[in-house]
Structure formats: C-alpha cells, structure tokens
C-alpha cells in the first residue's frame, strides 16, 4: 500500500521526495477571502499583506512558528481583534463576498455567523443546558421546546449528548477538559454559524480527548467551514483539507494539505515542515 507523503510525515517527520502532483486547490468561490490584509497593534506590524481564500465546507489549518500571526489572522475573520486597543487594520476580509470591515457592518451578527472556539475550554459557570441555551436566548429564542431541540441537536453534533444527557442541569464546570471543549463547540453550534474558528482547540487536552475533537472536526465540515490554528503539524496533516503556512506575519503559501506537506513550492515551507527550524 502506498502511503501519501503528508501522512507518512506523521511517522517519519520528514519529506524524502517532491513528486509532481496535480493541484486540487480550487478556491474560485471562497467563503472567506483576505486581500492585502495588514494589522498593527500599536507600532508592531503583526500581519503583512496577507491574501488567502478559505474554501467552503473544508477544514483549513494555519501553521507556523509561535508568534508568526496565526491566531491574529484567525481573529481577523470575525473581528475579535477589534476588542484590542490601538489596533489598526488595512486591506479587506470578505465573507460571502461582503467586506466585514465596511462601515456599518453588524459585528454581533458576524460573530453569530462565524463562531469561535478558544484554546482553553471556557464554559460559563452555569448548567450544561444553560451553556447551550444562552446564545439562542440572546438572539431572541425563548420557546422552551425550541430551546430543548437546539440543546439536544447541538450536543449531538458535538458528540457530547450521550455523555451529558442525564447531567443537563449539572454545572458545566464539573465536566472533564475534553468534555468542556466539546461543550464549547456545542455552544458555538447552537447559534447556527456558517464558519467555525478554532484557536489551538486541543493544546490543553490529553491524547484521548484530542482524538475525539479531531474526529468531530472531520464530521463538522459536512455542515460548516472550519479554520483551525494548530502548532501541531501532525494534527494539521490529519484533520485539514487545506493548509496555510505563516512566517513573521506573512502567508508564505497556501494550498491543499497534500500539496503543502508533499510538494511545497517554497523552500521556507519545506524547511519548517521538515523540522529545520521552528
């Protein structure tokens, strides 16, 4: 059996050849697109002329060394960087063709459509049920039967229902770390997003909990577009369809995960993937 090089990388931690392979990266109709995106925090120029396209119903991984701008770029996609003082942004980010930084854009609606899962699980100090029902209530849903339906569906979609169905009224803080992270994913799903941003969602989890989250990500892309920041290249190879490699605030290259791991166009990308730096 021939093992694709991007999977063999998981075991060998290196690339032994650069075969010519056809590109399957057709991003002609992206759900999100960044165009010449620059970001400063005060005088620090963090993102530099980033342009990339995110394909719909795919998992896109952002990889690169610590401090290269991965998480900052992720937070540009639902304007979370707006909450940081002295932030300046130029360029465009479009979502379904509309510039999300245009004047008058409804940021609350944007963050409903583009949800976020953070590095560390952050459940509310409420019951499991109330964690999931909170978002729908904020958006005007008050009917108990509809809330019950949303809670059950969200927990099922997050592969957590069977584990908590008899503990819905218990505090979410009593769940394990992996369960709390899946609860946070369910909480994001409850407001019916189109895109899910994940900022190193497995970095605080053990291998078993990590495997559950990775399996969940594979299922989620059937209904959602997922963008994940990960410091773990093996994880990027396992879960993503597309990969973008960042270095010093720049997007060095972006393509299918197979192409990036198997046949990178840039020497810098190959040097990072093969462990020569980073």
PDB file of C-alpha atoms in Angstrom:
ATOM      1  CA  UNK A   1       0.000   0.000   0.000  1.00  0.00           C
ATOM      2  CA  UNK A   2       1.308   3.453  -0.922  1.00  0.00           C
ATOM      3  CA  UNK A   3       1.132   5.921   1.957  1.00  0.00           C
ATOM      4  CA  UNK A   4       0.703   9.579   0.907  1.00  0.00           C
ATOM      5  CA  UNK A   5       3.708  11.606   1.949  1.00  0.00           C
ATOM      6  CA  UNK A   6       1.679  14.028   4.062  1.00  0.00           C
ATOM      7  CA  UNK A   7       0.541  11.048   6.138  1.00  0.00           C
ATOM      8  CA  UNK A   8       3.926   9.377   6.153  1.00  0.00           C
ATOM      9  CA  UNK A   9       5.190  12.624   7.662  1.00  0.00           C
ATOM     10  CA  UNK A  10       3.344  11.759  10.842  1.00  0.00           C
ATOM     11  CA  UNK A  11       5.613   8.769  11.321  1.00  0.00           C
ATOM     12  CA  UNK A  12       8.814   9.909   9.650  1.00  0.00           C
ATOM     13  CA  UNK A  13       8.836  13.650  10.455  1.00  0.00           C
ATOM     14  CA  UNK A  14      10.397  14.384   7.088  1.00  0.00           C
ATOM     15  CA  UNK A  15       9.912  14.605   3.345  1.00  0.00           C
ATOM     16  CA  UNK A  16      12.089  12.349   1.244  1.00  0.00           C
ATOM     17  CA  UNK A  17      10.901  13.387  -2.193  1.00  0.00           C
ATOM     18  CA  UNK A  18       8.981  16.065  -4.045  1.00  0.00           C
ATOM     19  CA  UNK A  19       6.811  14.236  -6.570  1.00  0.00           C
ATOM     20  CA  UNK A  20       4.964  16.179  -9.190  1.00  0.00           C
ATOM     21  CA  UNK A  21       1.304  16.114  -8.192  1.00  0.00           C
ATOM     22  CA  UNK A  22      -1.738  17.836  -9.656  1.00  0.00           C
ATOM     23  CA  UNK A  23      -3.192  20.674  -7.591  1.00  0.00           C
ATOM     24  CA  UNK A  24      -6.707  20.185  -6.235  1.00  0.00           C
ATOM     25  CA  UNK A  25      -6.819  23.653  -4.709  1.00  0.00           C
ATOM     26  CA  UNK A  26      -9.699  25.364  -6.491  1.00  0.00           C
ATOM     27  CA  UNK A  27     -10.621  28.362  -4.348  1.00  0.00           C
ATOM     28  CA  UNK A  28     -12.544  30.218  -7.038  1.00  0.00           C
ATOM     29  CA  UNK A  29     -15.645  30.583  -4.828  1.00  0.00           C
ATOM     30  CA  UNK A  30     -14.294  31.161  -1.314  1.00  0.00           C
ATOM     31  CA  UNK A  31     -16.498  31.634   1.728  1.00  0.00           C
ATOM     32  CA  UNK A  32     -13.850  33.946   3.263  1.00  0.00           C
ATOM     33  CA  UNK A  33     -11.152  35.861   1.447  1.00  0.00           C
ATOM     34  CA  UNK A  34      -8.411  38.123   2.811  1.00  0.00           C
ATOM     35  CA  UNK A  35      -6.959  40.675   0.411  1.00  0.00           C
ATOM     36  CA  UNK A  36      -3.750  42.554   1.215  1.00  0.00           C
ATOM     37  CA  UNK A  37      -4.555  42.345   4.919  1.00  0.00           C
ATOM     38  CA  UNK A  38      -2.297  44.265   7.290  1.00  0.00           C
ATOM     39  CA  UNK A  39      -2.666  44.597  11.049  1.00  0.00           C
ATOM     40  CA  UNK A  40      -0.811  46.620  13.639  1.00  0.00           C
ATOM     41  CA  UNK A  41      -1.020  46.504  17.418  1.00  0.00           C
ATOM     42  CA  UNK A  42       0.298  49.952  18.216  1.00  0.00           C
ATOM     43  CA  UNK A  43       3.580  50.263  16.307  1.00  0.00           C
ATOM     44  CA  UNK A  44       4.006  46.489  15.916  1.00  0.00           C
ATOM     45  CA  UNK A  45       3.229  45.329  12.368  1.00  0.00           C
ATOM     46  CA  UNK A  46       1.758  41.855  13.017  1.00  0.00           C
ATOM     47  CA  UNK A  47       0.149  40.826   9.703  1.00  0.00           C
ATOM     48  CA  UNK A  48       1.801  41.843   6.442  1.00  0.00           C
ATOM     49  CA  UNK A  49      -0.044  41.831   3.120  1.00  0.00           C
ATOM     50  CA  UNK A  50      -1.875  38.561   3.798  1.00  0.00           C
ATOM     51  CA  UNK A  51      -4.046  37.322   0.936  1.00  0.00           C
ATOM     52  CA  UNK A  52      -5.752  33.950   1.086  1.00  0.00           C
ATOM     53  CA  UNK A  53      -9.002  32.183   0.248  1.00  0.00           C
ATOM     54  CA  UNK A  54     -10.919  29.816   2.514  1.00  0.00           C
ATOM     55  CA  UNK A  55     -12.851  27.080   0.746  1.00  0.00           C
ATOM     56  CA  UNK A  56     -16.401  26.309   1.821  1.00  0.00           C
ATOM     57  CA  UNK A  57     -17.045  23.082   3.784  1.00  0.00           C
ATOM     58  CA  UNK A  58     -13.336  22.396   4.100  1.00  0.00           C
ATOM     59  CA  UNK A  59     -11.004  22.343   7.087  1.00  0.00           C
ATOM     60  CA  UNK A  60      -8.214  24.885   6.679  1.00  0.00           C
ATOM     61  CA  UNK A  61      -5.240  24.695   9.050  1.00  0.00           C
ATOM     62  CA  UNK A  62      -2.969  27.650   9.788  1.00  0.00           C
ATOM     63  CA  UNK A  63       0.516  26.504  10.777  1.00  0.00           C
ATOM     64  CA  UNK A  64       3.784  28.241  11.566  1.00  0.00           C
ATOM     65  CA  UNK A  65       6.147  29.043  14.439  1.00  0.00           C
ATOM     66  CA  UNK A  66       4.916  30.687  17.630  1.00  0.00           C
ATOM     67  CA  UNK A  67       4.346  34.403  17.177  1.00  0.00           C
ATOM     68  CA  UNK A  68       4.002  34.268  13.397  1.00  0.00           C
ATOM     69  CA  UNK A  69       0.466  35.729  13.375  1.00  0.00           C
ATOM     70  CA  UNK A  70      -1.706  32.609  13.046  1.00  0.00           C
ATOM     71  CA  UNK A  71      -4.123  33.422  15.871  1.00  0.00           C
ATOM     72  CA  UNK A  72      -4.193  37.110  14.960  1.00  0.00           C
ATOM     73  CA  UNK A  73      -5.204  36.219  11.403  1.00  0.00           C
ATOM     74  CA  UNK A  74      -7.876  33.839  12.703  1.00  0.00           C
ATOM     75  CA  UNK A  75      -9.348  36.602  14.873  1.00  0.00           C
ATOM     76  CA  UNK A  76      -9.498  38.925  11.883  1.00  0.00           C
ATOM     77  CA  UNK A  77     -12.109  36.660  10.343  1.00  0.00           C
ATOM     78  CA  UNK A  78     -14.732  37.596  12.961  1.00  0.00           C
ATOM     79  CA  UNK A  79     -13.223  40.918  14.063  1.00  0.00           C
ATOM     80  CA  UNK A  80     -12.194  39.832  17.544  1.00  0.00           C
ATOM     81  CA  UNK A  81      -9.049  41.950  17.193  1.00  0.00           C
ATOM     82  CA  UNK A  82     -11.351  44.985  17.316  1.00  0.00           C
ATOM     83  CA  UNK A  83     -11.506  44.417  21.080  1.00  0.00           C
ATOM     84  CA  UNK A  84      -7.761  45.131  21.448  1.00  0.00           C
ATOM     85  CA  UNK A  85      -6.772  48.764  21.954  1.00  0.00           C
ATOM     86  CA  UNK A  86      -4.650  50.566  19.361  1.00  0.00           C
ATOM     87  CA  UNK A  87      -5.403  48.069  16.595  1.00  0.00           C
ATOM     88  CA  UNK A  88      -5.133  49.251  13.000  1.00  0.00           C
ATOM     89  CA  UNK A  89      -6.225  47.153  10.030  1.00  0.00           C
ATOM     90  CA  UNK A  90      -5.903  47.814   6.311  1.00  0.00           C
ATOM     91  CA  UNK A  91      -6.951  45.666   3.359  1.00  0.00           C
ATOM     92  CA  UNK A  92     -10.122  43.618   3.170  1.00  0.00           C
ATOM     93  CA  UNK A  93     -11.690  40.478   4.557  1.00  0.00           C
ATOM     94  CA  UNK A  94     -14.784  39.372   2.676  1.00  0.00           C
ATOM     95  CA  UNK A  95     -17.362  36.885   3.901  1.00  0.00           C
ATOM     96  CA  UNK A  96     -19.713  35.638   1.185  1.00  0.00           C
ATOM     97  CA  UNK A  97     -18.413  38.483  -0.952  1.00  0.00           C
ATOM     98  CA  UNK A  98     -19.047  41.329   1.522  1.00  0.00           C
ATOM     99  CA  UNK A  99     -16.274  43.243   3.279  1.00  0.00           C
ATOM    100  CA  UNK A 100     -16.720  42.549   7.001  1.00  0.00           C
ATOM    101  CA  UNK A 101     -14.731  45.707   7.863  1.00  0.00           C
ATOM    102  CA  UNK A 102     -17.039  48.002   5.896  1.00  0.00           C
ATOM    103  CA  UNK A 103     -18.658  50.824   7.846  1.00  0.00           C
ATOM    104  CA  UNK A 104     -21.949  49.867   9.455  1.00  0.00           C
ATOM    105  CA  UNK A 105     -21.280  46.125   9.447  1.00  0.00           C
ATOM    106  CA  UNK A 106     -23.216  44.324  12.214  1.00  0.00           C
ATOM    107  CA  UNK A 107     -20.406  42.750  14.252  1.00  0.00           C
ATOM    108  CA  UNK A 108     -22.835  40.849  16.532  1.00  0.00           C
ATOM    109  CA  UNK A 109     -24.420  39.168  13.512  1.00  0.00           C
ATOM    110  CA  UNK A 110     -20.982  38.499  12.041  1.00  0.00           C
ATOM    111  CA  UNK A 111     -19.872  36.669  15.192  1.00  0.00           C
ATOM    112  CA  UNK A 112     -23.073  34.651  15.127  1.00  0.00           C
ATOM    113  CA  UNK A 113     -22.297  33.520  11.584  1.00  0.00           C
ATOM    114  CA  UNK A 114     -18.594  32.995  12.288  1.00  0.00           C
ATOM    115  CA  UNK A 115     -18.233  31.310  15.678  1.00  0.00           C
ATOM    116  CA  UNK A 116     -15.104  30.891  17.776  1.00  0.00           C
ATOM    117  CA  UNK A 117     -13.676  28.094  19.916  1.00  0.00           C
ATOM    118  CA  UNK A 118     -10.720  29.137  22.050  1.00  0.00           C
ATOM    119  CA  UNK A 119      -7.515  27.420  23.097  1.00  0.00           C
ATOM    120  CA  UNK A 120      -8.671  26.664  26.642  1.00  0.00           C
ATOM    121  CA  UNK A 121     -12.220  25.453  27.350  1.00  0.00           C
ATOM    122  CA  UNK A 122     -14.222  28.377  28.733  1.00  0.00           C
ATOM    123  CA  UNK A 123     -17.663  27.110  29.788  1.00  0.00           C
ATOM    124  CA  UNK A 124     -19.930  29.567  31.585  1.00  0.00           C
ATOM    125  CA  UNK A 125     -20.413  28.899  35.312  1.00  0.00           C
ATOM    126  CA  UNK A 126     -23.881  27.627  34.535  1.00  0.00           C
ATOM    127  CA  UNK A 127     -25.516  24.274  33.881  1.00  0.00           C
ATOM    128  CA  UNK A 128     -24.737  22.280  30.766  1.00  0.00           C
ATOM    129  CA  UNK A 129     -28.192  23.171  29.434  1.00  0.00           C
ATOM    130  CA  UNK A 130     -27.818  26.897  30.112  1.00  0.00           C
ATOM    131  CA  UNK A 131     -24.413  26.988  28.414  1.00  0.00           C
ATOM    132  CA  UNK A 132     -26.032  25.855  25.162  1.00  0.00           C
ATOM    133  CA  UNK A 133     -29.290  27.792  25.519  1.00  0.00           C
ATOM    134  CA  UNK A 134     -27.565  31.091  26.323  1.00  0.00           C
ATOM    135  CA  UNK A 135     -26.730  32.058  22.733  1.00  0.00           C
ATOM    136  CA  UNK A 136     -30.148  31.253  21.239  1.00  0.00           C
ATOM    137  CA  UNK A 137     -31.784  33.241  24.058  1.00  0.00           C
ATOM    138  CA  UNK A 138     -29.576  36.242  23.292  1.00  0.00           C
ATOM    139  CA  UNK A 139     -30.759  36.030  19.694  1.00  0.00           C
ATOM    140  CA  UNK A 140     -34.417  36.050  20.697  1.00  0.00           C
ATOM    141  CA  UNK A 141     -35.415  32.410  21.093  1.00  0.00           C
ATOM    142  CA  UNK A 142     -37.427  31.842  24.272  1.00  0.00           C
ATOM    143  CA  UNK A 143     -39.730  28.907  23.487  1.00  0.00           C
ATOM    144  CA  UNK A 144     -38.796  26.021  25.813  1.00  0.00           C
ATOM    145  CA  UNK A 145     -39.443  23.291  23.252  1.00  0.00           C
ATOM    146  CA  UNK A 146     -37.307  25.049  20.658  1.00  0.00           C
ATOM    147  CA  UNK A 147     -34.526  25.567  23.184  1.00  0.00           C
ATOM    148  CA  UNK A 148     -34.717  21.888  24.165  1.00  0.00           C
ATOM    149  CA  UNK A 149     -34.399  20.943  20.491  1.00  0.00           C
ATOM    150  CA  UNK A 150     -31.419  23.233  19.954  1.00  0.00           C
ATOM    151  CA  UNK A 151     -29.647  21.981  23.087  1.00  0.00           C
ATOM    152  CA  UNK A 152     -30.078  18.324  22.112  1.00  0.00           C
ATOM    153  CA  UNK A 153     -29.089  18.862  18.485  1.00  0.00           C
ATOM    154  CA  UNK A 154     -26.036  20.951  19.386  1.00  0.00           C
ATOM    155  CA  UNK A 155     -24.802  18.399  21.905  1.00  0.00           C
ATOM    156  CA  UNK A 156     -25.355  15.575  19.429  1.00  0.00           C
ATOM    157  CA  UNK A 157     -23.499  17.482  16.691  1.00  0.00           C
ATOM    158  CA  UNK A 158     -20.636  17.999  19.152  1.00  0.00           C
ATOM    159  CA  UNK A 159     -20.589  14.261  20.001  1.00  0.00           C
ATOM    160  CA  UNK A 160     -21.416  15.001  23.644  1.00  0.00           C
ATOM    161  CA  UNK A 161     -25.112  14.193  24.043  1.00  0.00           C
ATOM    162  CA  UNK A 162     -24.734  10.604  25.214  1.00  0.00           C
ATOM    163  CA  UNK A 163     -22.239  11.658  27.886  1.00  0.00           C
ATOM    164  CA  UNK A 164     -24.281  14.502  29.381  1.00  0.00           C
ATOM    165  CA  UNK A 165     -27.941  13.775  28.596  1.00  0.00           C
ATOM    166  CA  UNK A 166     -28.550  12.872  32.248  1.00  0.00           C
ATOM    167  CA  UNK A 167     -26.461  15.792  33.540  1.00  0.00           C
ATOM    168  CA  UNK A 168     -28.014  18.734  31.730  1.00  0.00           C
ATOM    169  CA  UNK A 169     -28.823  20.545  34.966  1.00  0.00           C
ATOM    170  CA  UNK A 170     -25.374  19.951  36.458  1.00  0.00           C
ATOM    171  CA  UNK A 171     -22.650  22.592  36.346  1.00  0.00           C
ATOM    172  CA  UNK A 172     -20.610  22.571  33.168  1.00  0.00           C
ATOM    173  CA  UNK A 173     -17.542  23.150  35.330  1.00  0.00           C
ATOM    174  CA  UNK A 174     -17.849  19.543  36.546  1.00  0.00           C
ATOM    175  CA  UNK A 175     -17.109  18.137  33.090  1.00  0.00           C
ATOM    176  CA  UNK A 176     -13.656  16.919  32.077  1.00  0.00           C
ATOM    177  CA  UNK A 177     -11.423  19.182  30.000  1.00  0.00           C
ATOM    178  CA  UNK A 178     -12.241  17.359  26.774  1.00  0.00           C
ATOM    179  CA  UNK A 179     -15.958  17.415  27.532  1.00  0.00           C
ATOM    180  CA  UNK A 180     -15.776  21.124  28.323  1.00  0.00           C
ATOM    181  CA  UNK A 181     -14.136  21.800  24.957  1.00  0.00           C
ATOM    182  CA  UNK A 182     -16.836  19.842  23.127  1.00  0.00           C
ATOM    183  CA  UNK A 183     -19.411  21.760  25.167  1.00  0.00           C
ATOM    184  CA  UNK A 184     -17.869  24.999  23.925  1.00  0.00           C
ATOM    185  CA  UNK A 185     -18.117  23.667  20.372  1.00  0.00           C
ATOM    186  CA  UNK A 186     -21.778  22.782  21.005  1.00  0.00           C
ATOM    187  CA  UNK A 187     -22.347  26.288  22.385  1.00  0.00           C
ATOM    188  CA  UNK A 188     -20.936  27.697  19.152  1.00  0.00           C
ATOM    189  CA  UNK A 189     -23.135  25.410  17.031  1.00  0.00           C
ATOM    190  CA  UNK A 190     -26.269  26.436  18.960  1.00  0.00           C
ATOM    191  CA  UNK A 191     -26.477  29.800  17.177  1.00  0.00           C
ATOM    192  CA  UNK A 192     -26.272  28.131  13.757  1.00  0.00           C
ATOM    193  CA  UNK A 193     -22.976  29.513  12.401  1.00  0.00           C
ATOM    194  CA  UNK A 194     -21.631  29.023   8.903  1.00  0.00           C
ATOM    195  CA  UNK A 195     -17.943  29.089   9.843  1.00  0.00           C
ATOM    196  CA  UNK A 196     -16.198  27.812  12.986  1.00  0.00           C
ATOM    197  CA  UNK A 197     -12.851  29.261  14.017  1.00  0.00           C
ATOM    198  CA  UNK A 198     -10.732  27.096  16.330  1.00  0.00           C
ATOM    199  CA  UNK A 199      -7.635  28.513  18.024  1.00  0.00           C
ATOM    200  CA  UNK A 200      -5.479  25.526  19.052  1.00  0.00           C
ATOM    201  CA  UNK A 201      -8.536  23.727  20.460  1.00  0.00           C
ATOM    202  CA  UNK A 202      -6.590  20.629  21.540  1.00  0.00           C
ATOM    203  CA  UNK A 203      -3.477  22.174  23.074  1.00  0.00           C
ATOM    204  CA  UNK A 204      -4.794  21.774  26.642  1.00  0.00           C
ATOM    205  CA  UNK A 205      -6.192  18.267  26.122  1.00  0.00           C
ATOM    206  CA  UNK A 206      -4.848  14.753  26.571  1.00  0.00           C
ATOM    207  CA  UNK A 207      -4.408  12.436  23.537  1.00  0.00           C
ATOM    208  CA  UNK A 208      -7.780  10.697  24.004  1.00  0.00           C
ATOM    209  CA  UNK A 209      -9.702  13.969  24.219  1.00  0.00           C
ATOM    210  CA  UNK A 210      -7.675  15.317  21.279  1.00  0.00           C
ATOM    211  CA  UNK A 211      -8.678  12.324  19.135  1.00  0.00           C
ATOM    212  CA  UNK A 212     -12.354  12.974  19.919  1.00  0.00           C
ATOM    213  CA  UNK A 213     -12.035  16.620  18.891  1.00  0.00           C
ATOM    214  CA  UNK A 214     -10.224  15.666  15.679  1.00  0.00           C
ATOM    215  CA  UNK A 215     -12.929  13.123  14.802  1.00  0.00           C
ATOM    216  CA  UNK A 216     -15.519  15.790  15.498  1.00  0.00           C
ATOM    217  CA  UNK A 217     -13.795  18.284  13.185  1.00  0.00           C
ATOM    218  CA  UNK A 218     -13.980  15.738  10.359  1.00  0.00           C
ATOM    219  CA  UNK A 219     -17.757  15.472  10.854  1.00  0.00           C
ATOM    220  CA  UNK A 220     -18.324  19.214  11.271  1.00  0.00           C
ATOM    221  CA  UNK A 221     -17.037  20.078   7.796  1.00  0.00           C
ATOM    222  CA  UNK A 222     -20.068  18.330   6.317  1.00  0.00           C
ATOM    223  CA  UNK A 223     -22.153  21.273   7.558  1.00  0.00           C
ATOM    224  CA  UNK A 224     -19.642  24.011   8.343  1.00  0.00           C
ATOM    225  CA  UNK A 225     -16.420  25.582   7.169  1.00  0.00           C
ATOM    226  CA  UNK A 226     -13.706  25.092   9.807  1.00  0.00           C
ATOM    227  CA  UNK A 227     -10.498  27.114  10.206  1.00  0.00           C
ATOM    228  CA  UNK A 228      -8.081  25.791  12.808  1.00  0.00           C
ATOM    229  CA  UNK A 229      -4.862  27.225  14.183  1.00  0.00           C
ATOM    230  CA  UNK A 230      -2.541  24.479  15.337  1.00  0.00           C
ATOM    231  CA  UNK A 231       1.074  24.317  16.458  1.00  0.00           C
ATOM    232  CA  UNK A 232       0.978  20.576  15.769  1.00  0.00           C
ATOM    233  CA  UNK A 233       1.846  19.768  12.159  1.00  0.00           C
ATOM    234  CA  UNK A 234       0.819  16.133  12.594  1.00  0.00           C
ATOM    235  CA  UNK A 235      -2.622  17.363  13.597  1.00  0.00           C
ATOM    236  CA  UNK A 236      -2.789  19.651  10.567  1.00  0.00           C
ATOM    237  CA  UNK A 237      -1.906  16.675   8.340  1.00  0.00           C
ATOM    238  CA  UNK A 238      -4.600  14.539   9.983  1.00  0.00           C
ATOM    239  CA  UNK A 239      -7.574  16.901  10.056  1.00  0.00           C
ATOM    240  CA  UNK A 240      -7.227  19.532   7.343  1.00  0.00           C
ATOM    241  CA  UNK A 241      -8.046  19.698   3.648  1.00  0.00           C
ATOM    242  CA  UNK A 242      -6.085  22.920   3.096  1.00  0.00           C
ATOM    243  CA  UNK A 243      -3.093  24.411   4.905  1.00  0.00           C
ATOM    244  CA  UNK A 244      -1.625  27.893   5.089  1.00  0.00           C
ATOM    245  CA  UNK A 245       1.940  28.338   6.322  1.00  0.00           C
ATOM    246  CA  UNK A 246       2.746  31.624   8.059  1.00  0.00           C
ATOM    247  CA  UNK A 247       6.097  33.111   8.997  1.00  0.00           C
ATOM    248  CA  UNK A 248       6.862  36.515  10.554  1.00  0.00           C
ATOM    249  CA  UNK A 249       3.384  37.835   9.821  1.00  0.00           C
ATOM    250  CA  UNK A 250       3.322  36.783   6.186  1.00  0.00           C
ATOM    251  CA  UNK A 251       1.430  33.966   4.489  1.00  0.00           C
ATOM    252  CA  UNK A 252       4.258  32.113   2.782  1.00  0.00           C
ATOM    253  CA  UNK A 253       1.976  29.778   0.839  1.00  0.00           C
ATOM    254  CA  UNK A 254      -1.438  28.163   0.934  1.00  0.00           C
ATOM    255  CA  UNK A 255      -2.787  25.105  -0.830  1.00  0.00           C
ATOM    256  CA  UNK A 256      -4.179  21.666  -0.246  1.00  0.00           C
ATOM    257  CA  UNK A 257      -2.663  19.923   2.747  1.00  0.00           C
ATOM    258  CA  UNK A 258      -1.320  17.217   0.445  1.00  0.00           C
ATOM    259  CA  UNK A 259       0.454  19.802  -1.686  1.00  0.00           C
ATOM    260  CA  UNK A 260       1.854  21.798   1.243  1.00  0.00           C
ATOM    261  CA  UNK A 261       3.233  18.729   3.025  1.00  0.00           C
ATOM    262  CA  UNK A 262       4.154  16.714  -0.050  1.00  0.00           C
ATOM    263  CA  UNK A 263       5.294  19.276  -2.582  1.00  0.00           C
ATOM    264  CA  UNK A 264       5.709  22.754  -1.040  1.00  0.00           C
ATOM    265  CA  UNK A 265       6.537  25.472  -3.520  1.00  0.00           C
ATOM    266  CA  UNK A 266       8.653  27.500  -1.096  1.00  0.00           C
ATOM    267  CA  UNK A 267      11.908  26.314   0.477  1.00  0.00           C
ATOM    268  CA  UNK A 268      10.893  28.089   3.695  1.00  0.00           C
ATOM    269  CA  UNK A 269       7.786  25.912   3.924  1.00  0.00           C
ATOM    270  CA  UNK A 270       9.760  22.712   3.378  1.00  0.00           C
ATOM    271  CA  UNK A 271      12.359  23.760   5.933  1.00  0.00           C
ATOM    272  CA  UNK A 272       9.640  24.308   8.543  1.00  0.00           C
ATOM    273  CA  UNK A 273       7.760  21.103   7.783  1.00  0.00           C
ATOM    274  CA  UNK A 274      10.909  19.002   7.894  1.00  0.00           C
ATOM    275  CA  UNK A 275      11.898  20.473  11.248  1.00  0.00           C
ATOM    276  CA  UNK A 276      14.902  22.507  10.153  1.00  0.00           C
ATOM    277  CA  UNK A 277      13.548  25.421  12.179  1.00  0.00           C
ATOM    278  CA  UNK A 278      10.525  26.348  14.274  1.00  0.00           C
TER     279      UNK A 278
END
